[in-house]
Amino acid sequence: MTDSELLLRTLVSVLALGGVAVVVLRVAGVRQWWGPARALFRASVQLAALSLVLAGIIADPWWVAGALIVMFVAAVAVSARRAGVALVDFWRTAAAMGAGVSLAGMVVFSSEAVELTPRYALAVGAMVVGNAMTVATLAGRQFAQARLDRWSEVEAWLALGAGPRRAVRDVARIAVHDALIPAVDQTRTTGLVVLPGAFVGAIFGGLSPIEAGRFQLVVLAAILASGTITAVLTVRLTSRMAVRPSALR
């Protein structure tokens, strides 16, 4: 099969699967039913551009560092927007994600569990940043929704003289717990229900199944550590703002 034929088959498959998602949402009357199609289009453009760029920078540490910074900034913007964070408070999301990603990266590479090369730095960094983005989004949204749902309880604590952080402590704990559910479930079911991308990619890249499993385990641990720090700091950095949030869209 030629490259052009493979590309055509890929395009047909993606269009068909995207069409299924759009039609199902449209029939179900879900708002923004076109979301999957728009997301797939953006993913196609971004992956095509990324593939072309990475072919030239994968061995250059400075270019890889720049690529990771761009990924991180984009992740912060997406997470903050999804969580309804005001533009002036984007730094809170950036600080929470930055702390989690930095600590996880330092442990992984300083322990030499994974060799610090541009290729591995990009692979591990991208996966950790992506998962930190998801956790920050979930934590922010869950925290806002929990405050909204239990606002009478928060007001009662404030009326008793409690500070803002104490007033929202219980709902903050709920938000952190719920935000970590996807990462924890993925880790618990890895190898049983889920074959993670890092594991499959490592095997396709030529590593033995044992080495691929070791690499995946390190990545999962980094994702959990980064996600935990990100979730806790996301709610901690906003817990002083004991005001009733607006309904999330």
JSON list of C-alpha atoms in Angstrom, two decimals:
[
{"chain": "A", "resi": 1, "resn": "MET", "atom": "CA", "xyz": [0.00, 0.00, 0.00]},
{"chain": "A", "resi": 2, "resn": "THR", "atom": "CA", "xyz": [1.44, 3.36, -1.02]},
{"chain": "A", "resi": 3, "resn": "ASP", "atom": "CA", "xyz": [1.64, 6.37, 1.29]},
{"chain": "A", "resi": 4, "resn": "SER", "atom": "CA", "xyz": [-1.06, 8.19, -0.66]},
{"chain": "A", "resi": 5, "resn": "GLU", "atom": "CA", "xyz": [-3.42, 5.21, -0.40]},
{"chain": "A", "resi": 6, "resn": "LEU", "atom": "CA", "xyz": [-2.76, 4.93, 3.34]},
{"chain": "A", "resi": 7, "resn": "LEU", "atom": "CA", "xyz": [-3.41, 8.64, 3.77]},
{"chain": "A", "resi": 8, "resn": "LEU", "atom": "CA", "xyz": [-6.70, 8.36, 1.86]},
{"chain": "A", "resi": 9, "resn": "ARG", "atom": "CA", "xyz": [-7.84, 5.41, 3.98]},
{"chain": "A", "resi": 10, "resn": "THR", "atom": "CA", "xyz": [-6.93, 7.33, 7.13]},
{"chain": "A", "resi": 11, "resn": "LEU", "atom": "CA", "xyz": [-8.93, 10.33, 5.96]},
{"chain": "A", "resi": 12, "resn": "VAL", "atom": "CA", "xyz": [-11.98, 8.18, 5.18]},
{"chain": "A", "resi": 13, "resn": "SER", "atom": "CA", "xyz": [-11.78, 6.48, 8.59]},
{"chain": "A", "resi": 14, "resn": "VAL", "atom": "CA", "xyz": [-11.44, 9.75, 10.52]},
{"chain": "A", "resi": 15, "resn": "LEU", "atom": "CA", "xyz": [-14.29, 11.39, 8.61]},
{"chain": "A", "resi": 16, "resn": "ALA", "atom": "CA", "xyz": [-16.54, 8.38, 9.18]},
{"chain": "A", "resi": 17, "resn": "LEU", "atom": "CA", "xyz": [-15.82, 8.20, 12.91]},
{"chain": "A", "resi": 18, "resn": "GLY", "atom": "CA", "xyz": [-16.17, 11.96, 13.32]},
{"chain": "A", "resi": 19, "resn": "GLY", "atom": "CA", "xyz": [-19.43, 11.86, 11.41]},
{"chain": "A", "resi": 20, "resn": "VAL", "atom": "CA", "xyz": [-20.79, 9.17, 13.73]},
{"chain": "A", "resi": 21, "resn": "ALA", "atom": "CA", "xyz": [-19.97, 11.27, 16.79]},
{"chain": "A", "resi": 22, "resn": "VAL", "atom": "CA", "xyz": [-21.58, 14.39, 15.32]},
{"chain": "A", "resi": 23, "resn": "VAL", "atom": "CA", "xyz": [-24.75, 12.62, 14.16]},
{"chain": "A", "resi": 24, "resn": "VAL", "atom": "CA", "xyz": [-25.27, 10.87, 17.50]},
{"chain": "A", "resi": 25, "resn": "LEU", "atom": "CA", "xyz": [-24.90, 14.14, 19.42]},
{"chain": "A", "resi": 26, "resn": "ARG", "atom": "CA", "xyz": [-27.15, 15.97, 16.97]},
{"chain": "A", "resi": 27, "resn": "VAL", "atom": "CA", "xyz": [-29.89, 13.37, 17.24]},
{"chain": "A", "resi": 28, "resn": "ALA", "atom": "CA", "xyz": [-29.58, 13.40, 21.03]},
{"chain": "A", "resi": 29, "resn": "GLY", "atom": "CA", "xyz": [-30.05, 17.17, 21.04]},
{"chain": "A", "resi": 30, "resn": "VAL", "atom": "CA", "xyz": [-26.76, 17.86, 22.79]},
{"chain": "A", "resi": 31, "resn": "ARG", "atom": "CA", "xyz": [-25.53, 21.45, 22.71]},
{"chain": "A", "resi": 32, "resn": "GLN", "atom": "CA", "xyz": [-22.50, 22.15, 20.53]},
{"chain": "A", "resi": 33, "resn": "TRP", "atom": "CA", "xyz": [-22.99, 18.85, 18.72]},
{"chain": "A", "resi": 34, "resn": "TRP", "atom": "CA", "xyz": [-20.38, 19.94, 16.18]},
{"chain": "A", "resi": 35, "resn": "GLY", "atom": "CA", "xyz": [-17.66, 19.86, 18.86]},
{"chain": "A", "resi": 36, "resn": "PRO", "atom": "CA", "xyz": [-16.14, 16.48, 17.87]},
{"chain": "A", "resi": 37, "resn": "ALA", "atom": "CA", "xyz": [-15.83, 17.52, 14.22]},
{"chain": "A", "resi": 38, "resn": "ARG", "atom": "CA", "xyz": [-14.13, 20.78, 15.15]},
{"chain": "A", "resi": 39, "resn": "ALA", "atom": "CA", "xyz": [-11.82, 18.98, 17.57]},
{"chain": "A", "resi": 40, "resn": "LEU", "atom": "CA", "xyz": [-10.84, 16.41, 14.94]},
{"chain": "A", "resi": 41, "resn": "PHE", "atom": "CA", "xyz": [-10.14, 19.12, 12.39]},
{"chain": "A", "resi": 42, "resn": "ARG", "atom": "CA", "xyz": [-7.91, 20.98, 14.82]},
{"chain": "A", "resi": 43, "resn": "ALA", "atom": "CA", "xyz": [-6.18, 17.75, 15.81]},
{"chain": "A", "resi": 44, "resn": "SER", "atom": "CA", "xyz": [-5.50, 16.93, 12.14]},
{"chain": "A", "resi": 45, "resn": "VAL", "atom": "CA", "xyz": [-3.97, 20.32, 11.44]},
{"chain": "A", "resi": 46, "resn": "GLN", "atom": "CA", "xyz": [-1.97, 20.37, 14.66]},
{"chain": "A", "resi": 47, "resn": "LEU", "atom": "CA", "xyz": [-0.66, 16.82, 14.26]},
{"chain": "A", "resi": 48, "resn": "ALA", "atom": "CA", "xyz": [0.34, 17.46, 10.67]},
{"chain": "A", "resi": 49, "resn": "ALA", "atom": "CA", "xyz": [2.22, 20.60, 11.68]},
{"chain": "A", "resi": 50, "resn": "LEU", "atom": "CA", "xyz": [3.75, 18.86, 14.69]},
{"chain": "A", "resi": 51, "resn": "SER", "atom": "CA", "xyz": [4.94, 15.93, 12.61]},
{"chain": "A", "resi": 52, "resn": "LEU", "atom": "CA", "xyz": [6.69, 18.24, 10.17]},
{"chain": "A", "resi": 53, "resn": "VAL", "atom": "CA", "xyz": [8.25, 20.33, 12.94]},
{"chain": "A", "resi": 54, "resn": "LEU", "atom": "CA", "xyz": [9.39, 17.44, 15.11]},
{"chain": "A", "resi": 55, "resn": "ALA", "atom": "CA", "xyz": [11.15, 15.81, 12.20]},
{"chain": "A", "resi": 56, "resn": "GLY", "atom": "CA", "xyz": [13.61, 18.69, 12.32]},
{"chain": "A", "resi": 57, "resn": "ILE", "atom": "CA", "xyz": [13.90, 19.38, 16.07]},
{"chain": "A", "resi": 58, "resn": "ILE", "atom": "CA", "xyz": [13.62, 16.00, 17.79]},
{"chain": "A", "resi": 59, "resn": "ALA", "atom": "CA", "xyz": [17.37, 15.85, 18.46]},
{"chain": "A", "resi": 60, "resn": "ASP", "atom": "CA", "xyz": [17.87, 19.51, 19.43]},
{"chain": "A", "resi": 61, "resn": "PRO", "atom": "CA", "xyz": [17.41, 20.12, 23.18]},
{"chain": "A", "resi": 62, "resn": "TRP", "atom": "CA", "xyz": [16.72, 23.85, 22.77]},
{"chain": "A", "resi": 63, "resn": "TRP", "atom": "CA", "xyz": [14.01, 23.35, 20.17]},
{"chain": "A", "resi": 64, "resn": "VAL", "atom": "CA", "xyz": [12.47, 20.58, 22.27]},
{"chain": "A", "resi": 65, "resn": "ALA", "atom": "CA", "xyz": [12.47, 22.89, 25.30]},
{"chain": "A", "resi": 66, "resn": "GLY", "atom": "CA", "xyz": [10.73, 25.54, 23.21]},
{"chain": "A", "resi": 67, "resn": "ALA", "atom": "CA", "xyz": [8.15, 23.02, 22.00]},
{"chain": "A", "resi": 68, "resn": "LEU", "atom": "CA", "xyz": [7.40, 21.97, 25.59]},
{"chain": "A", "resi": 69, "resn": "ILE", "atom": "CA", "xyz": [6.95, 25.61, 26.63]},
{"chain": "A", "resi": 70, "resn": "VAL", "atom": "CA", "xyz": [4.49, 26.16, 23.79]},
{"chain": "A", "resi": 71, "resn": "MET", "atom": "CA", "xyz": [2.60, 23.01, 24.83]},
{"chain": "A", "resi": 72, "resn": "PHE", "atom": "CA", "xyz": [2.48, 24.16, 28.44]},
{"chain": "A", "resi": 73, "resn": "VAL", "atom": "CA", "xyz": [1.22, 27.65, 27.59]},
{"chain": "A", "resi": 74, "resn": "ALA", "atom": "CA", "xyz": [-1.48, 26.22, 25.33]},
{"chain": "A", "resi": 75, "resn": "ALA", "atom": "CA", "xyz": [-2.48, 23.71, 28.02]},
{"chain": "A", "resi": 76, "resn": "VAL", "atom": "CA", "xyz": [-2.79, 26.46, 30.64]},
{"chain": "A", "resi": 77, "resn": "ALA", "atom": "CA", "xyz": [-4.94, 28.56, 28.31]},
{"chain": "A", "resi": 78, "resn": "VAL", "atom": "CA", "xyz": [-7.26, 25.66, 27.48]},
{"chain": "A", "resi": 79, "resn": "SER", "atom": "CA", "xyz": [-7.61, 24.53, 31.11]},
{"chain": "A", "resi": 80, "resn": "ALA", "atom": "CA", "xyz": [-8.22, 28.02, 32.48]},
{"chain": "A", "resi": 81, "resn": "ARG", "atom": "CA", "xyz": [-10.81, 28.79, 29.82]},
{"chain": "A", "resi": 82, "resn": "ARG", "atom": "CA", "xyz": [-12.63, 25.49, 30.38]},
{"chain": "A", "resi": 83, "resn": "ALA", "atom": "CA", "xyz": [-12.66, 26.03, 34.14]},
{"chain": "A", "resi": 84, "resn": "GLY", "atom": "CA", "xyz": [-14.07, 29.55, 33.75]},
{"chain": "A", "resi": 85, "resn": "VAL", "atom": "CA", "xyz": [-10.97, 31.23, 35.18]},
{"chain": "A", "resi": 86, "resn": "ALA", "atom": "CA", "xyz": [-10.73, 34.98, 34.59]},
{"chain": "A", "resi": 87, "resn": "LEU", "atom": "CA", "xyz": [-7.87, 36.14, 32.40]},
{"chain": "A", "resi": 88, "resn": "VAL", "atom": "CA", "xyz": [-6.17, 37.95, 35.30]},
{"chain": "A", "resi": 89, "resn": "ASP", "atom": "CA", "xyz": [-6.18, 34.68, 37.26]},
{"chain": "A", "resi": 90, "resn": "PHE", "atom": "CA", "xyz": [-4.57, 32.51, 34.59]},
{"chain": "A", "resi": 91, "resn": "TRP", "atom": "CA", "xyz": [-1.41, 32.60, 36.68]},
{"chain": "A", "resi": 92, "resn": "ARG", "atom": "CA", "xyz": [-3.12, 30.40, 39.26]},
{"chain": "A", "resi": 93, "resn": "THR", "atom": "CA", "xyz": [-3.65, 27.64, 36.72]},
{"chain": "A", "resi": 94, "resn": "ALA", "atom": "CA", "xyz": [-0.12, 28.09, 35.39]},
{"chain": "A", "resi": 95, "resn": "ALA", "atom": "CA", "xyz": [1.36, 27.89, 38.90]},
{"chain": "A", "resi": 96, "resn": "ALA", "atom": "CA", "xyz": [-0.60, 24.75, 39.80]},
{"chain": "A", "resi": 97, "resn": "MET", "atom": "CA", "xyz": [0.26, 22.95, 36.57]},
{"chain": "A", "resi": 98, "resn": "GLY", "atom": "CA", "xyz": [3.84, 24.19, 36.56]},
{"chain": "A", "resi": 99, "resn": "ALA", "atom": "CA", "xyz": [4.50, 22.89, 40.08]},
{"chain": "A", "resi": 100, "resn": "GLY", "atom": "CA", "xyz": [3.10, 19.45, 39.27]},
{"chain": "A", "resi": 101, "resn": "VAL", "atom": "CA", "xyz": [4.83, 19.07, 35.92]},
{"chain": "A", "resi": 102, "resn": "SER", "atom": "CA", "xyz": [8.18, 20.37, 37.20]},
{"chain": "A", "resi": 103, "resn": "LEU", "atom": "CA", "xyz": [8.33, 18.09, 40.23]},
{"chain": "A", "resi": 104, "resn": "ALA", "atom": "CA", "xyz": [7.34, 15.01, 38.23]},
{"chain": "A", "resi": 105, "resn": "GLY", "atom": "CA", "xyz": [9.92, 15.80, 35.55]},
{"chain": "A", "resi": 106, "resn": "MET", "atom": "CA", "xyz": [12.70, 16.38, 38.08]},
{"chain": "A", "resi": 107, "resn": "VAL", "atom": "CA", "xyz": [12.06, 13.05, 39.81]},
{"chain": "A", "resi": 108, "resn": "VAL", "atom": "CA", "xyz": [11.84, 11.07, 36.57]},
{"chain": "A", "resi": 109, "resn": "PHE", "atom": "CA", "xyz": [15.03, 12.42, 35.05]},
{"chain": "A", "resi": 110, "resn": "SER", "atom": "CA", "xyz": [17.13, 13.02, 38.18]},
{"chain": "A", "resi": 111, "resn": "SER", "atom": "CA", "xyz": [16.56, 9.42, 39.27]},
{"chain": "A", "resi": 112, "resn": "GLU", "atom": "CA", "xyz": [17.63, 8.35, 35.75]},
{"chain": "A", "resi": 113, "resn": "ALA", "atom": "CA", "xyz": [14.60, 6.10, 35.51]},
{"chain": "A", "resi": 114, "resn": "VAL", "atom": "CA", "xyz": [14.32, 7.62, 32.05]},
{"chain": "A", "resi": 115, "resn": "GLU", "atom": "CA", "xyz": [17.34, 8.92, 30.18]},
{"chain": "A", "resi": 116, "resn": "LEU", "atom": "CA", "xyz": [17.37, 12.70, 29.83]},
{"chain": "A", "resi": 117, "resn": "THR", "atom": "CA", "xyz": [17.51, 13.07, 26.07]},
{"chain": "A", "resi": 118, "resn": "PRO", "atom": "CA", "xyz": [15.51, 15.45, 23.86]},
{"chain": "A", "resi": 119, "resn": "ARG", "atom": "CA", "xyz": [13.41, 12.58, 22.56]},
{"chain": "A", "resi": 120, "resn": "TYR", "atom": "CA", "xyz": [12.42, 11.25, 25.97]},
{"chain": "A", "resi": 121, "resn": "ALA", "atom": "CA", "xyz": [12.04, 14.72, 27.46]},
{"chain": "A", "resi": 122, "resn": "LEU", "atom": "CA", "xyz": [9.54, 15.59, 24.76]},
{"chain": "A", "resi": 123, "resn": "ALA", "atom": "CA", "xyz": [7.63, 12.31, 25.10]},
{"chain": "A", "resi": 124, "resn": "VAL", "atom": "CA", "xyz": [7.38, 12.34, 28.90]},
{"chain": "A", "resi": 125, "resn": "GLY", "atom": "CA", "xyz": [6.85, 16.10, 29.11]},
{"chain": "A", "resi": 126, "resn": "ALA", "atom": "CA", "xyz": [4.02, 16.10, 26.59]},
{"chain": "A", "resi": 127, "resn": "MET", "atom": "CA", "xyz": [2.16, 13.28, 28.34]},
{"chain": "A", "resi": 128, "resn": "VAL", "atom": "CA", "xyz": [2.55, 14.81, 31.80]},
{"chain": "A", "resi": 129, "resn": "VAL", "atom": "CA", "xyz": [1.53, 18.29, 30.59]},
{"chain": "A", "resi": 130, "resn": "GLY", "atom": "CA", "xyz": [-1.51, 16.90, 28.79]},
{"chain": "A", "resi": 131, "resn": "ASN", "atom": "CA", "xyz": [-2.73, 15.02, 31.83]},
{"chain": "A", "resi": 132, "resn": "ALA", "atom": "CA", "xyz": [-2.02, 17.97, 34.13]},
{"chain": "A", "resi": 133, "resn": "MET", "atom": "CA", "xyz": [-4.21, 20.07, 31.83]},
{"chain": "A", "resi": 134, "resn": "THR", "atom": "CA", "xyz": [-7.07, 17.61, 32.20]},
{"chain": "A", "resi": 135, "resn": "VAL", "atom": "CA", "xyz": [-6.72, 17.46, 35.99]},
{"chain": "A", "resi": 136, "resn": "ALA", "atom": "CA", "xyz": [-6.56, 21.26, 36.32]},
{"chain": "A", "resi": 137, "resn": "THR", "atom": "CA", "xyz": [-9.70, 21.60, 34.20]},
{"chain": "A", "resi": 138, "resn": "LEU", "atom": "CA", "xyz": [-11.60, 18.99, 36.19]},
{"chain": "A", "resi": 139, "resn": "ALA", "atom": "CA", "xyz": [-10.44, 20.35, 39.55]},
{"chain": "A", "resi": 140, "resn": "GLY", "atom": "CA", "xyz": [-11.38, 23.91, 38.63]},
{"chain": "A", "resi": 141, "resn": "ARG", "atom": "CA", "xyz": [-14.79, 22.96, 37.29]},
{"chain": "A", "resi": 142, "resn": "GLN", "atom": "CA", "xyz": [-15.56, 20.54, 40.11]},
{"chain": "A", "resi": 143, "resn": "PHE", "atom": "CA", "xyz": [-14.55, 23.12, 42.72]},
{"chain": "A", "resi": 144, "resn": "ALA", "atom": "CA", "xyz": [-16.75, 25.79, 41.17]},
{"chain": "A", "resi": 145, "resn": "GLN", "atom": "CA", "xyz": [-19.69, 23.41, 40.78]},
{"chain": "A", "resi": 146, "resn": "ALA", "atom": "CA", "xyz": [-19.33, 22.08, 44.34]},
{"chain": "A", "resi": 147, "resn": "ARG", "atom": "CA", "xyz": [-19.30, 25.61, 45.74]},
{"chain": "A", "resi": 148, "resn": "LEU", "atom": "CA", "xyz": [-22.38, 26.42, 43.70]},
{"chain": "A", "resi": 149, "resn": "ASP", "atom": "CA", "xyz": [-24.23, 23.29, 44.82]},
{"chain": "A", "resi": 150, "resn": "ARG", "atom": "CA", "xyz": [-23.29, 23.69, 48.50]},
{"chain": "A", "resi": 151, "resn": "TRP", "atom": "CA", "xyz": [-23.23, 27.46, 48.73]},
{"chain": "A", "resi": 152, "resn": "SER", "atom": "CA", "xyz": [-25.58, 27.51, 51.71]},
{"chain": "A", "resi": 153, "resn": "GLU", "atom": "CA", "xyz": [-23.05, 25.41, 53.62]},
{"chain": "A", "resi": 154, "resn": "VAL", "atom": "CA", "xyz": [-20.20, 27.73, 52.64]},
{"chain": "A", "resi": 155, "resn": "GLU", "atom": "CA", "xyz": [-22.26, 30.75, 53.71]},
{"chain": "A", "resi": 156, "resn": "ALA", "atom": "CA", "xyz": [-23.00, 29.11, 57.05]},
{"chain": "A", "resi": 157, "resn": "TRP", "atom": "CA", "xyz": [-19.29, 28.68, 57.76]},
{"chain": "A", "resi": 158, "resn": "LEU", "atom": "CA", "xyz": [-18.63, 32.30, 56.81]},
{"chain": "A", "resi": 159, "resn": "ALA", "atom": "CA", "xyz": [-21.47, 33.47, 59.05]},
{"chain": "A", "resi": 160, "resn": "LEU", "atom": "CA", "xyz": [-19.87, 31.59, 61.95]},
{"chain": "A", "resi": 161, "resn": "GLY", "atom": "CA", "xyz": [-16.68, 33.54, 61.44]},
{"chain": "A", "resi": 162, "resn": "ALA", "atom": "CA", "xyz": [-14.69, 30.95, 59.50]},
{"chain": "A", "resi": 163, "resn": "GLY", "atom": "CA", "xyz": [-12.17, 32.16, 56.97]},
{"chain": "A", "resi": 164, "resn": "PRO", "atom": "CA", "xyz": [-12.73, 31.58, 53.24]},
{"chain": "A", "resi": 165, "resn": "ARG", "atom": "CA", "xyz": [-10.33, 28.63, 53.11]},
{"chain": "A", "resi": 166, "resn": "ARG", "atom": "CA", "xyz": [-12.09, 26.85, 55.99]},
{"chain": "A", "resi": 167, "resn": "ALA", "atom": "CA", "xyz": [-15.50, 27.61, 54.55]},
{"chain": "A", "resi": 168, "resn": "VAL", "atom": "CA", "xyz": [-14.72, 25.79, 51.30]},
{"chain": "A", "resi": 169, "resn": "ARG", "atom": "CA", "xyz": [-12.42, 23.09, 52.72]},
{"chain": "A", "resi": 170, "resn": "ASP", "atom": "CA", "xyz": [-14.91, 20.23, 52.40]},
{"chain": "A", "resi": 171, "resn": "VAL", "atom": "CA", "xyz": [-15.96, 21.09, 48.85]},
{"chain": "A", "resi": 172, "resn": "ALA", "atom": "CA", "xyz": [-12.30, 21.53, 47.90]},
{"chain": "A", "resi": 173, "resn": "ARG", "atom": "CA", "xyz": [-11.54, 18.00, 49.02]},
{"chain": "A", "resi": 174, "resn": "ILE", "atom": "CA", "xyz": [-14.42, 16.69, 46.94]},
{"chain": "A", "resi": 175, "resn": "ALA", "atom": "CA", "xyz": [-13.14, 18.57, 43.89]},
{"chain": "A", "resi": 176, "resn": "VAL", "atom": "CA", "xyz": [-9.62, 17.16, 44.25]},
{"chain": "A", "resi": 177, "resn": "HIS", "atom": "CA", "xyz": [-10.93, 13.61, 44.66]},
{"chain": "A", "resi": 178, "resn": "ASP", "atom": "CA", "xyz": [-13.21, 13.82, 41.63]},
{"chain": "A", "resi": 179, "resn": "ALA", "atom": "CA", "xyz": [-10.56, 15.46, 39.44]},
{"chain": "A", "resi": 180, "resn": "LEU", "atom": "CA", "xyz": [-8.16, 12.56, 40.03]},
{"chain": "A", "resi": 181, "resn": "ILE", "atom": "CA", "xyz": [-10.67, 9.79, 39.25]},
{"chain": "A", "resi": 182, "resn": "PRO", "atom": "CA", "xyz": [-9.76, 9.46, 35.51]},
{"chain": "A", "resi": 183, "resn": "ALA", "atom": "CA", "xyz": [-6.00, 9.27, 36.21]},
{"chain": "A", "resi": 184, "resn": "VAL", "atom": "CA", "xyz": [-6.41, 6.83, 39.08]},
{"chain": "A", "resi": 185, "resn": "ASP", "atom": "CA", "xyz": [-8.79, 4.59, 37.09]},
{"chain": "A", "resi": 186, "resn": "GLN", "atom": "CA", "xyz": [-6.45, 4.60, 34.09]},
{"chain": "A", "resi": 187, "resn": "THR", "atom": "CA", "xyz": [-3.56, 3.55, 36.31]},
{"chain": "A", "resi": 188, "resn": "ARG", "atom": "CA", "xyz": [-5.57, 0.84, 38.07]},
{"chain": "A", "resi": 189, "resn": "THR", "atom": "CA", "xyz": [-6.76, -0.70, 34.79]},
{"chain": "A", "resi": 190, "resn": "THR", "atom": "CA", "xyz": [-3.52, -0.39, 32.82]},
{"chain": "A", "resi": 191, "resn": "GLY", "atom": "CA", "xyz": [-2.70, -3.76, 31.30]},
{"chain": "A", "resi": 192, "resn": "LEU", "atom": "CA", "xyz": [-6.17, -5.09, 32.13]},
{"chain": "A", "resi": 193, "resn": "VAL", "atom": "CA", "xyz": [-8.51, -2.71, 30.31]},
{"chain": "A", "resi": 194, "resn": "VAL", "atom": "CA", "xyz": [-6.19, -0.06, 28.89]},
{"chain": "A", "resi": 195, "resn": "LEU", "atom": "CA", "xyz": [-3.07, -0.35, 26.73]},
{"chain": "A", "resi": 196, "resn": "PRO", "atom": "CA", "xyz": [-1.58, 3.14, 27.16]},
{"chain": "A", "resi": 197, "resn": "GLY", "atom": "CA", "xyz": [-0.06, 5.02, 24.27]},
{"chain": "A", "resi": 198, "resn": "ALA", "atom": "CA", "xyz": [3.39, 5.21, 25.86]},
{"chain": "A", "resi": 199, "resn": "PHE", "atom": "CA", "xyz": [3.54, 1.42, 26.16]},
{"chain": "A", "resi": 200, "resn": "VAL", "atom": "CA", "xyz": [2.36, 0.75, 22.62]},
{"chain": "A", "resi": 201, "resn": "GLY", "atom": "CA", "xyz": [4.55, 3.52, 21.20]},
{"chain": "A", "resi": 202, "resn": "ALA", "atom": "CA", "xyz": [7.63, 2.21, 23.03]},
{"chain": "A", "resi": 203, "resn": "ILE", "atom": "CA", "xyz": [7.09, -1.27, 21.56]},
{"chain": "A", "resi": 204, "resn": "PHE", "atom": "CA", "xyz": [6.60, 0.15, 18.08]},
{"chain": "A", "resi": 205, "resn": "GLY", "atom": "CA", "xyz": [9.77, 2.15, 18.67]},
{"chain": "A", "resi": 206, "resn": "GLY", "atom": "CA", "xyz": [11.76, -1.03, 19.14]},
{"chain": "A", "resi": 207, "resn": "LEU", "atom": "CA", "xyz": [11.82, -1.52, 22.94]},
{"chain": "A", "resi": 208, "resn": "SER", "atom": "CA", "xyz": [11.17, -4.95, 24.41]},
{"chain": "A", "resi": 209, "resn": "PRO", "atom": "CA", "xyz": [7.81, -5.45, 26.16]},
{"chain": "A", "resi": 210, "resn": "ILE", "atom": "CA", "xyz": [9.59, -5.45, 29.53]},
{"chain": "A", "resi": 211, "resn": "GLU", "atom": "CA", "xyz": [11.35, -2.14, 28.83]},
{"chain": "A", "resi": 212, "resn": "ALA", "atom": "CA", "xyz": [8.13, -0.69, 27.41]},
{"chain": "A", "resi": 213, "resn": "GLY", "atom": "CA", "xyz": [6.28, -1.73, 30.57]},
{"chain": "A", "resi": 214, "resn": "ARG", "atom": "CA", "xyz": [8.95, -0.14, 32.76]},
{"chain": "A", "resi": 215, "resn": "PHE", "atom": "CA", "xyz": [8.75, 3.10, 30.77]},
{"chain": "A", "resi": 216, "resn": "GLN", "atom": "CA", "xyz": [4.95, 3.13, 31.00]},
{"chain": "A", "resi": 217, "resn": "LEU", "atom": "CA", "xyz": [5.04, 2.57, 34.76]},
{"chain": "A", "resi": 218, "resn": "VAL", "atom": "CA", "xyz": [7.34, 5.57, 35.21]},
{"chain": "A", "resi": 219, "resn": "VAL", "atom": "CA", "xyz": [5.04, 7.70, 33.05]},
{"chain": "A", "resi": 220, "resn": "LEU", "atom": "CA", "xyz": [1.96, 6.63, 35.03]},
{"chain": "A", "resi": 221, "resn": "ALA", "atom": "CA", "xyz": [3.67, 7.48, 38.31]},
{"chain": "A", "resi": 222, "resn": "ALA", "atom": "CA", "xyz": [4.70, 10.88, 36.92]},
{"chain": "A", "resi": 223, "resn": "ILE", "atom": "CA", "xyz": [1.15, 11.54, 35.75]},
{"chain": "A", "resi": 224, "resn": "LEU", "atom": "CA", "xyz": [-0.31, 10.68, 39.17]},
{"chain": "A", "resi": 225, "resn": "ALA", "atom": "CA", "xyz": [2.22, 12.79, 41.06]},
{"chain": "A", "resi": 226, "resn": "SER", "atom": "CA", "xyz": [1.81, 15.73, 38.71]},
{"chain": "A", "resi": 227, "resn": "GLY", "atom": "CA", "xyz": [-1.98, 15.43, 38.74]},
{"chain": "A", "resi": 228, "resn": "THR", "atom": "CA", "xyz": [-2.17, 15.26, 42.51]},
{"chain": "A", "resi": 229, "resn": "ILE", "atom": "CA", "xyz": [-0.08, 18.41, 42.96]},
{"chain": "A", "resi": 230, "resn": "THR", "atom": "CA", "xyz": [-1.97, 20.20, 40.20]},
{"chain": "A", "resi": 231, "resn": "ALA", "atom": "CA", "xyz": [-5.40, 19.36, 41.63]},
{"chain": "A", "resi": 232, "resn": "VAL", "atom": "CA", "xyz": [-4.53, 20.37, 45.20]},
{"chain": "A", "resi": 233, "resn": "LEU", "atom": "CA", "xyz": [-2.89, 23.64, 44.16]},
{"chain": "A", "resi": 234, "resn": "THR", "atom": "CA", "xyz": [-5.70, 24.47, 41.74]},
{"chain": "A", "resi": 235, "resn": "VAL", "atom": "CA", "xyz": [-8.25, 24.51, 44.57]},
{"chain": "A", "resi": 236, "resn": "ARG", "atom": "CA", "xyz": [-5.84, 25.95, 47.15]},
{"chain": "A", "resi": 237, "resn": "LEU", "atom": "CA", "xyz": [-4.98, 28.95, 44.98]},
{"chain": "A", "resi": 238, "resn": "THR", "atom": "CA", "xyz": [-8.67, 29.77, 44.52]},
{"chain": "A", "resi": 239, "resn": "SER", "atom": "CA", "xyz": [-9.96, 28.77, 47.97]},
{"chain": "A", "resi": 240, "resn": "ARG", "atom": "CA", "xyz": [-9.51, 32.30, 49.36]},
{"chain": "A", "resi": 241, "resn": "MET", "atom": "CA", "xyz": [-12.07, 33.60, 46.90]},
{"chain": "A", "resi": 242, "resn": "ALA", "atom": "CA", "xyz": [-15.18, 32.60, 48.88]},
{"chain": "A", "resi": 243, "resn": "VAL", "atom": "CA", "xyz": [-17.66, 34.05, 46.42]},
{"chain": "A", "resi": 244, "resn": "ARG", "atom": "CA", "xyz": [-20.51, 32.26, 44.76]},
{"chain": "A", "resi": 245, "resn": "PRO", "atom": "CA", "xyz": [-19.36, 31.16, 41.29]},
{"chain": "A", "resi": 246, "resn": "SER", "atom": "CA", "xyz": [-21.44, 31.51, 38.18]},
{"chain": "A", "resi": 247, "resn": "ALA", "atom": "CA", "xyz": [-23.01, 28.43, 36.62]},
{"chain": "A", "resi": 248, "resn": "LEU", "atom": "CA", "xyz": [-20.53, 26.64, 34.35]},
{"chain": "A", "resi": 249, "resn": "ARG", "atom": "CA", "xyz": [-21.23, 26.24, 30.68]}
]
